[in-house]
Coordinates of C-alpha atoms in Angstrom, one line a residue:
M1 CA 30.5 142.7 87.2
A2 CA 31.4 146.2 84.8
A3 CA 29.6 148.9 86.3
Q4 CA 26.6 150.5 84.5
P5 CA 27.0 153.4 81.5
P6 CA 25.3 156.5 83.4
S7 CA 22.5 157.1 80.1
Y8 CA 21.5 153.6 81.1
K9 CA 20.8 154.1 84.9
T10 CA 18.4 157.3 83.8
L11 CA 17.3 155.5 80.4
A12 CA 16.8 151.8 81.8
S13 CA 13.6 152.9 84.0
L14 CA 10.2 152.7 83.1
S15 CA 8.2 155.5 84.8
R16 CA 11.5 157.9 83.4
M17 CA 10.5 156.7 79.4
N18 CA 7.3 156.9 79.5
L19 CA 7.6 160.3 80.1
L20 CA 10.1 161.0 78.1
Y21 CA 8.1 159.2 75.7
Q22 CA 4.8 161.3 76.9
L23 CA 6.9 164.6 75.6
Q24 CA 8.5 163.8 72.8
S25 CA 4.8 162.5 71.2
R26 CA 2.9 165.5 72.8
G27 CA 5.3 167.8 73.1
T28 CA 5.9 170.5 75.6
M29 CA 4.0 169.5 78.8
T30 CA 3.2 170.4 82.5
V31 CA 4.5 168.3 85.8
N32 CA 0.8 167.9 86.4
D33 CA -0.1 166.9 82.6
L34 CA 2.9 164.7 82.9
A35 CA 2.4 163.0 85.4
E36 CA -1.4 162.3 84.9
A37 CA -0.7 161.0 81.2
A38 CA 1.8 158.5 82.9
G39 CA 0.1 157.9 85.4
L40 CA 2.5 158.8 88.2
H41 CA 2.0 161.5 91.2
P42 CA 3.3 165.0 90.8
N43 CA 6.6 164.3 92.8
T44 CA 6.9 161.7 91.4
A45 CA 7.2 162.4 87.8
R46 CA 9.7 166.3 89.3
E47 CA 12.0 163.2 91.0
H48 CA 12.0 161.2 87.0
L49 CA 12.3 165.1 85.5
D50 CA 14.8 165.9 87.4
R51 CA 16.7 162.7 86.4
L52 CA 16.0 163.9 82.7
I53 CA 17.3 167.3 82.6
N54 CA 20.2 166.5 84.0
D55 CA 21.7 164.0 81.4
G56 CA 20.2 166.4 79.4
F57 CA 16.9 164.6 77.8
V58 CA 14.8 166.6 78.8
T59 CA 14.9 169.8 79.1
C60 CA 12.7 172.6 81.3
A61 CA 12.1 176.6 81.2
P62 CA 9.1 178.4 83.2
E63 CA 5.9 179.6 81.3
P64 CA 6.3 182.8 80.1
R65 CA 3.6 184.9 81.1
D66 CA 2.5 189.0 82.2
S67 CA 1.2 189.0 85.8
K68 CA 2.5 188.3 88.8
G69 CA 2.6 185.1 90.7
R70 CA 4.8 182.2 90.2
P71 CA 5.4 180.9 86.8
K72 CA 4.5 176.8 85.5
M73 CA 7.1 175.0 84.6
L74 CA 6.9 173.4 81.1
Y75 CA 9.1 170.1 80.1
S76 CA 10.4 169.6 76.6
A77 CA 12.1 166.3 74.6
A78 CA 15.2 168.1 74.4
G79 CA 16.2 168.4 71.0
G80 CA 17.4 171.0 67.6
V81 CA 20.8 172.4 67.6
S82 CA 22.3 172.6 71.3
T83 CA 23.4 176.2 71.0
E84 CA 23.3 177.0 74.4
L85 CA 26.6 177.6 75.6
G86 CA 27.1 175.7 79.1
S87 CA 24.4 173.6 78.7
I88 CA 24.1 169.9 79.4
R89 CA 23.6 168.8 75.9
A90 CA 26.1 171.1 74.2
R91 CA 29.1 169.9 76.8
K92 CA 28.3 166.5 76.0
I93 CA 28.8 167.0 72.3
E94 CA 32.2 168.5 73.8
A95 CA 33.4 166.1 75.6
A96 CA 32.4 163.4 73.5
Q97 CA 34.1 165.2 70.3
E98 CA 37.5 165.2 73.1
R99 CA 37.2 161.3 74.3
A100 CA 36.5 160.2 70.3
E101 CA 39.5 162.9 69.7
Q102 CA 41.6 161.5 72.2
L103 CA 41.1 157.6 71.5
R104 CA 42.1 158.8 67.6
R105 CA 45.5 159.9 69.2
L106 CA 45.6 157.0 71.7
L107 CA 45.4 154.5 68.7
L108 CA 47.7 156.7 66.4
L109 CA 44.7 157.1 64.1
P110 CA 44.1 159.6 61.6
A111 CA 42.0 162.4 62.3
G112 CA 39.9 160.9 59.3
Q113 CA 36.9 161.6 57.7
P114 CA 33.6 159.9 59.3
A115 CA 33.0 156.7 56.8
L116 CA 29.2 157.6 55.2
A117 CA 28.4 158.1 51.8
G118 CA 28.5 161.7 50.5
C119 CA 29.8 163.2 54.3
T120 CA 33.0 164.1 55.0
G121 CA 34.3 166.6 57.1
P122 CA 34.9 168.0 61.2
A123 CA 30.6 168.2 61.8
A124 CA 30.1 165.7 60.4
R125 CA 32.5 163.7 62.6
R126 CA 31.6 165.3 65.2
Q127 CA 28.1 164.3 64.9
L128 CA 29.5 160.6 64.7
D129 CA 31.1 160.9 68.0
A130 CA 28.3 162.3 69.9
L131 CA 26.1 159.2 68.9
D132 CA 28.6 156.6 69.4
D133 CA 29.4 158.3 72.7
H134 CA 25.2 158.4 73.3
L135 CA 25.1 154.4 72.1
D136 CA 28.5 153.7 74.7
Q137 CA 26.6 155.9 77.4
A138 CA 23.3 154.4 77.1
G139 CA 24.6 150.7 77.1
F140 CA 24.3 150.2 73.5
D141 CA 27.3 147.8 71.1
A142 CA 26.7 149.6 68.3
S143 CA 28.8 149.8 65.0
V144 CA 28.7 151.4 61.6
A145 CA 27.9 149.4 58.5
A146 CA 31.0 148.4 56.0
N147 CA 29.1 149.6 53.5
G148 CA 29.2 153.3 55.7
E149 CA 24.9 154.3 55.6
Q150 CA 24.3 152.5 58.5
V151 CA 24.7 152.1 62.5
N152 CA 24.0 148.9 63.5
L153 CA 22.9 148.0 67.0
H154 CA 23.7 144.8 69.2
D155 CA 21.9 142.8 71.7
C156 CA 19.4 145.6 73.0
P157 CA 20.4 146.0 76.6
Y158 CA 16.3 147.6 77.1
S159 CA 15.0 144.3 75.3
E160 CA 13.0 143.1 78.6
M161 CA 11.2 146.6 78.6
I162 CA 10.5 146.1 75.0
K163 CA 8.5 142.9 75.6
D164 CA 5.8 144.7 77.0
H165 CA 6.7 148.1 75.3
P166 CA 7.5 148.4 72.2
E167 CA 7.4 152.0 72.0
V168 CA 10.6 152.2 73.5
C169 CA 12.2 151.9 70.1
G170 CA 10.3 154.4 69.3
V171 CA 11.9 156.8 71.8
H172 CA 15.5 155.8 71.4
Y173 CA 15.3 156.5 67.8
R174 CA 13.6 159.8 68.7
L175 CA 16.8 159.8 71.3
I176 CA 19.9 159.1 68.0
Q177 CA 17.6 161.6 65.8
G178 CA 18.0 164.8 68.3
V179 CA 21.4 164.0 68.9
L180 CA 22.4 163.9 65.0
E181 CA 20.4 167.4 65.2
Q182 CA 22.1 169.1 68.1
A183 CA 25.5 168.3 67.4
D184 CA 24.5 170.0 64.5
G185 CA 26.1 168.9 61.2
P186 CA 25.4 166.9 57.4
L187 CA 24.3 163.9 59.1
R188 CA 20.2 162.8 60.3
A189 CA 18.9 159.1 61.4
V190 CA 16.1 158.3 58.2
G191 CA 15.0 154.8 59.2
L192 CA 14.6 152.1 61.8
N193 CA 15.5 148.5 60.8
L194 CA 14.5 146.0 63.9
I195 CA 16.2 143.4 61.9
D196 CA 16.4 140.7 64.4
A197 CA 15.0 142.4 67.8
P198 CA 16.2 142.8 69.8
H199 CA 19.5 141.1 69.1
L200 CA 20.2 143.6 65.6
C201 CA 18.4 146.9 65.1
V202 CA 19.5 149.2 62.3
I203 CA 19.1 152.7 62.1
D204 CA 19.5 154.7 58.8
V205 CA 21.7 157.3 58.4
A206 CA 22.2 159.2 55.7
P207 CA 23.6 163.6 54.3
L208 CA 21.2 166.3 54.5
P209 CA 20.0 167.2 50.8
A210 CA 22.7 169.7 49.5
E211 CA 19.8 172.6 49.2
R212 CA 19.0 171.9 52.7
E213 CA 22.9 172.1 53.7
S214 CA 23.1 175.4 52.1
A215 CA 20.0 176.5 53.7
K216 CA 20.9 175.7 57.1
S217 CA 24.4 178.1 55.8
A218 CA 21.9 181.0 55.8
R219 CA 21.6 183.5 58.7
L220 CA 19.1 185.7 59.4
D221 CA 19.4 189.6 59.5
T222 CA 16.9 190.8 61.9
S223 CA 17.8 194.5 61.5
N224 CA 15.9 193.4 57.8
G225 CA 14.3 190.0 57.1
H226 CA 16.4 189.3 54.7
F227 CA 18.5 185.5 54.9
L228 CA 22.2 186.8 54.0
R229 CA 24.3 183.2 52.8
S230 CA 27.0 182.8 55.2
R231 CA 30.6 182.3 52.4
E232 CA 33.1 179.8 52.9
P233 CA 36.4 181.1 53.4
R234 CA 38.4 180.3 50.3

């Protein structure tokens, strides 16, 4: 029997999926609030949260406070652009890109652009590399549709869990959205279609509108509060 992918081992736990669902739905929470919402003992919740943190699905930070004493730890679903050097999310994205480039060289494939409508360039390729790696690590058999606008997920490895807990589909969809956002590029997941669940689900992928992509290239000058437009190299 083939070894199960690392992320699949983490996400195959209903308790961990429930904790992730609570964080995605409610936002930042303490371990006690999470444990109560998920119906777990706080110590059990901590163990599951540690596993989710180690795989980059959850982040944890101390509660800001001015008074003395040990601050509470606040847990959040990982999301947004991964800019923290050395973070788990940043390392996973970098490793995914390296593996994809190695495979392209091994197969003598051109370092070409992703075949998604309206999207070319290294940023989109980095996003697709990160998404492909995430889906592979999570146990999905995925392929990009011929029209370049959908990612097909075949034979869901979580089908038994989904029978009684359909919200698991939403958790995975938000994870996919998060991967594309964390890799920081023009692509976004814009729809989940359960065509023949659990045998075939389709993720719609599309580029950001030009004006939103342009806004992303702006940076804030904190000295005067004005936005400065980043210039493209000539």
